[in-house]
Amino acid sequence: MHTRDKLKQTALALFAQHGYEGTSLAQIAAETGIKKPSIYNHFPNKAALFLAIFEEVESGIVTLIDDSLTRSHDLPTRERLERLIRSCATFIRREHQGVFYKRYLLFPPTDVATQVAAISNDNERRINAHLHVLFEDGRQAGELRALPEGQFIAAFYCLMDGLFAENFYYDADTFERRLEGAWAVFWAGLEA
């Protein structure tokens, strides 16, 4: 693994565990096994390192959604949507990425809040485009009841936000049971 990638991996874990303000470049360097000045060969400052990680994590979610929907393209809408939600839940359960994502989506560091919002908004538009296609496919196949697309997208995000929160409260088995229950109610509200 290249030093730049090691720095991002180490910083991701430290930012998730200690927060942006609670993590120093010296800590990141020490955990990576390099001297602090060497970080500047890869990133001009802590904010740039943070933004590189945030963009990578956000992009990872979009890629995960794209991959899930591509792999399940020929399946009925119910299965496509359930697989998508399960893929997102798997991402949520990843130790550092899930914590990092939720923490900084809700509470971005002040000095990069504008950039975090721009990255997040751009990726939300990309996710919405995927959800639009899924919604239209389901409607055309007669598998989704007549409801406005905006309600479908809002409900999807509310379910995902709830799962993000549940991840912090429950062990894996309890989380799975709660996911099953939430999925059943979610689908009941969509099914034609």
Short mmCIF file of C-alpha atoms in Angstrom, two decimals:
data_model
loop_
_atom_site.label_atom_id
_atom_site.label_comp_id
_atom_site.label_asym_id
_atom_site.label_seq_id
_atom_site.Cartn_x
_atom_site.Cartn_y
_atom_site.Cartn_z
CA MET A 1 0.00 0.00 0.00
CA HIS A 2 1.31 3.45 -0.92
CA THR A 3 2.03 5.98 1.82
CA ARG A 4 -0.79 8.27 0.65
CA ASP A 5 -3.28 5.40 0.98
CA LYS A 6 -1.88 4.42 4.38
CA LEU A 7 -2.28 8.00 5.55
CA LYS A 8 -5.91 8.05 4.43
CA GLN A 9 -6.64 4.68 6.03
CA THR A 10 -5.03 5.70 9.32
CA ALA A 11 -6.64 9.13 9.34
CA LEU A 12 -10.06 7.62 8.59
CA ALA A 13 -9.83 5.43 11.69
CA LEU A 14 -8.52 8.25 13.89
CA PHE A 15 -11.06 10.81 12.65
CA ALA A 16 -13.85 8.28 13.24
CA GLN A 17 -12.60 7.48 16.74
CA HIS A 18 -11.34 10.85 18.03
CA GLY A 19 -13.00 13.40 15.76
CA TYR A 20 -11.39 15.92 13.45
CA GLU A 21 -10.37 18.31 16.20
CA GLY A 22 -9.18 15.45 18.42
CA THR A 23 -6.84 14.04 15.77
CA SER A 24 -3.50 15.66 15.04
CA LEU A 25 -1.27 15.24 12.02
CA ALA A 26 1.42 14.04 14.45
CA GLN A 27 -0.89 11.19 15.56
CA ILE A 28 -1.67 10.28 11.97
CA ALA A 29 2.03 10.27 11.08
CA ALA A 30 2.98 8.18 14.12
CA GLU A 31 0.24 5.60 13.43
CA THR A 32 1.30 5.45 9.79
CA GLY A 33 4.97 5.02 10.71
CA ILE A 34 6.28 8.22 9.16
CA LYS A 35 7.41 11.60 10.44
CA LYS A 36 4.88 14.43 10.49
CA PRO A 37 6.66 16.57 7.84
CA SER A 38 6.36 13.65 5.40
CA ILE A 39 2.58 14.08 5.38
CA TYR A 40 3.05 17.33 3.47
CA ASN A 41 4.50 15.37 0.56
CA HIS A 42 1.00 13.92 0.13
CA PHE A 43 -1.42 16.51 1.55
CA PRO A 44 -0.91 20.25 2.09
CA ASN A 45 -2.75 20.21 5.43
CA LYS A 46 -5.13 18.28 7.65
CA ALA A 47 -8.19 19.76 5.93
CA ALA A 48 -7.03 18.48 2.53
CA LEU A 49 -6.43 15.00 3.99
CA PHE A 50 -9.87 15.04 5.59
CA LEU A 51 -11.59 16.16 2.38
CA ALA A 52 -9.81 13.46 0.37
CA ILE A 53 -11.15 10.86 2.80
CA PHE A 54 -14.65 12.35 2.89
CA GLU A 55 -14.83 12.44 -0.89
CA GLU A 56 -13.62 8.84 -1.09
CA VAL A 57 -16.18 7.63 1.46
CA GLU A 58 -19.02 9.53 -0.26
CA SER A 59 -17.93 8.22 -3.64
CA GLY A 60 -17.82 4.73 -2.17
CA ILE A 61 -21.49 4.96 -1.24
CA VAL A 62 -22.45 6.04 -4.75
CA THR A 63 -20.37 3.21 -6.23
CA LEU A 64 -21.97 0.72 -3.83
CA ILE A 65 -25.45 1.87 -4.89
CA ASP A 66 -24.52 1.76 -8.57
CA ASP A 67 -23.03 -1.73 -8.22
CA SER A 68 -26.01 -3.05 -6.26
CA LEU A 69 -28.53 -1.77 -8.80
CA THR A 70 -26.46 -2.93 -11.76
CA ARG A 71 -26.03 -6.47 -10.37
CA SER A 72 -29.74 -6.75 -9.61
CA HIS A 73 -31.05 -5.04 -12.75
CA ASP A 74 -33.04 -8.06 -13.97
CA LEU A 75 -34.70 -8.77 -10.63
CA PRO A 76 -38.12 -7.58 -9.45
CA THR A 77 -38.18 -4.16 -7.80
CA ARG A 78 -38.72 -5.63 -4.33
CA GLU A 79 -35.52 -7.67 -4.55
CA ARG A 80 -33.54 -4.82 -6.13
CA LEU A 81 -34.60 -2.42 -3.41
CA GLU A 82 -34.01 -4.89 -0.59
CA ARG A 83 -30.54 -5.71 -1.92
CA LEU A 84 -29.79 -2.01 -2.20
CA ILE A 85 -30.85 -1.37 1.39
CA ARG A 86 -28.84 -4.37 2.60
CA SER A 87 -25.79 -3.15 0.68
CA CYS A 88 -26.13 0.24 2.33
CA ALA A 89 -26.58 -1.44 5.72
CA THR A 90 -23.36 -3.38 5.16
CA PHE A 91 -21.58 -0.10 4.48
CA ILE A 92 -23.06 1.36 7.66
CA ARG A 93 -21.71 -1.56 9.69
CA ARG A 94 -18.13 -1.07 8.48
CA GLU A 95 -16.31 -0.06 11.61
CA HIS A 96 -14.63 3.18 10.63
CA GLN A 97 -16.35 4.20 7.41
CA GLY A 98 -19.87 4.15 8.84
CA VAL A 99 -18.90 6.17 11.92
CA PHE A 100 -16.84 8.61 9.85
CA TYR A 101 -19.61 9.12 7.33
CA LYS A 102 -22.39 9.77 9.81
CA ARG A 103 -20.28 11.91 12.13
CA TYR A 104 -19.11 14.27 9.44
CA LEU A 105 -22.31 14.35 7.48
CA LEU A 106 -24.03 15.65 10.61
CA PHE A 107 -21.16 17.61 12.17
CA PRO A 108 -18.57 18.59 9.58
CA PRO A 109 -15.44 20.38 10.80
CA THR A 110 -16.08 24.12 10.65
CA ASP A 111 -13.14 24.90 8.38
CA VAL A 112 -14.32 22.46 5.68
CA ALA A 113 -18.10 22.54 6.20
CA THR A 114 -18.76 24.26 2.88
CA GLN A 115 -16.71 21.71 0.93
CA VAL A 116 -18.31 18.79 2.81
CA ALA A 117 -21.78 20.12 1.95
CA ALA A 118 -20.82 20.52 -1.72
CA ILE A 119 -19.44 16.97 -1.92
CA SER A 120 -22.47 15.57 -0.12
CA ASN A 121 -24.96 17.49 -2.28
CA ASP A 122 -23.24 16.36 -5.47
CA ASN A 123 -23.34 12.73 -4.38
CA GLU A 124 -26.95 13.04 -3.26
CA ARG A 125 -27.85 14.16 -6.78
CA ARG A 126 -26.07 11.09 -8.15
CA ILE A 127 -27.89 8.80 -5.71
CA ASN A 128 -31.20 10.47 -6.55
CA ALA A 129 -30.60 9.70 -10.23
CA HIS A 130 -30.18 6.01 -9.36
CA LEU A 131 -33.30 6.08 -7.18
CA HIS A 132 -35.23 7.78 -9.98
CA VAL A 133 -34.42 4.91 -12.36
CA LEU A 134 -35.33 2.29 -9.74
CA PHE A 135 -38.61 4.09 -9.01
CA GLU A 136 -39.53 4.44 -12.68
CA ASP A 137 -38.66 0.80 -13.39
CA GLY A 138 -40.85 -0.29 -10.47
CA ARG A 139 -43.74 1.92 -11.51
CA GLN A 140 -43.60 0.77 -15.14
CA ALA A 141 -43.52 -2.87 -14.04
CA GLY A 142 -46.58 -2.26 -11.85
CA GLU A 143 -44.65 -3.26 -8.72
CA LEU A 144 -44.84 0.10 -6.92
CA ARG A 145 -48.05 1.84 -5.99
CA ALA A 146 -48.84 5.29 -7.34
CA LEU A 147 -47.06 7.82 -5.18
CA PRO A 148 -44.89 10.82 -5.96
CA GLU A 149 -41.26 10.03 -6.66
CA GLY A 150 -40.19 12.62 -4.09
CA GLN A 151 -42.00 10.68 -1.36
CA PHE A 152 -40.24 7.47 -2.39
CA ILE A 153 -36.83 9.15 -2.28
CA ALA A 154 -37.57 10.87 1.04
CA ALA A 155 -38.74 7.58 2.58
CA PHE A 156 -35.60 5.82 1.33
CA TYR A 157 -33.36 8.43 2.95
CA CYS A 158 -35.37 8.34 6.18
CA LEU A 159 -35.00 4.56 6.33
CA MET A 160 -31.26 4.82 5.70
CA ASP A 161 -30.85 7.58 8.30
CA GLY A 162 -32.69 5.43 10.81
CA LEU A 163 -30.44 2.48 10.05
CA PHE A 164 -27.37 4.66 10.51
CA ALA A 165 -28.61 5.58 13.98
CA GLU A 166 -29.59 1.99 14.83
CA ASN A 167 -26.07 0.86 13.99
CA PHE A 168 -24.70 2.82 16.95
CA TYR A 169 -27.22 1.42 19.42
CA TYR A 170 -27.41 -2.29 18.68
CA ASP A 171 -25.28 -5.36 18.18
CA ALA A 172 -25.28 -7.08 14.78
CA ASP A 173 -28.11 -9.53 15.56
CA THR A 174 -30.42 -6.88 16.96
CA PHE A 175 -29.58 -4.57 14.07
CA GLU A 176 -30.49 -7.34 11.60
CA ARG A 177 -33.86 -7.95 13.30
CA ARG A 178 -34.63 -4.25 13.28
CA LEU A 179 -33.59 -4.00 9.63
CA GLU A 180 -35.97 -6.87 8.79
CA GLY A 181 -38.84 -5.13 10.57
CA ALA A 182 -38.14 -1.74 9.03
CA TRP A 183 -37.81 -3.29 5.57
CA ALA A 184 -41.18 -5.08 5.89
CA VAL A 185 -42.98 -1.85 6.79
CA PHE A 186 -41.09 0.15 4.15
CA TRP A 187 -41.99 -2.30 1.40
CA ALA A 188 -45.62 -2.50 2.56
CA GLY A 189 -45.86 1.24 1.97
CA LEU A 190 -44.51 0.93 -1.58
CA GLU A 191 -45.96 -2.29 -2.94
CA ALA A 192 -48.64 -1.99 -5.60
#
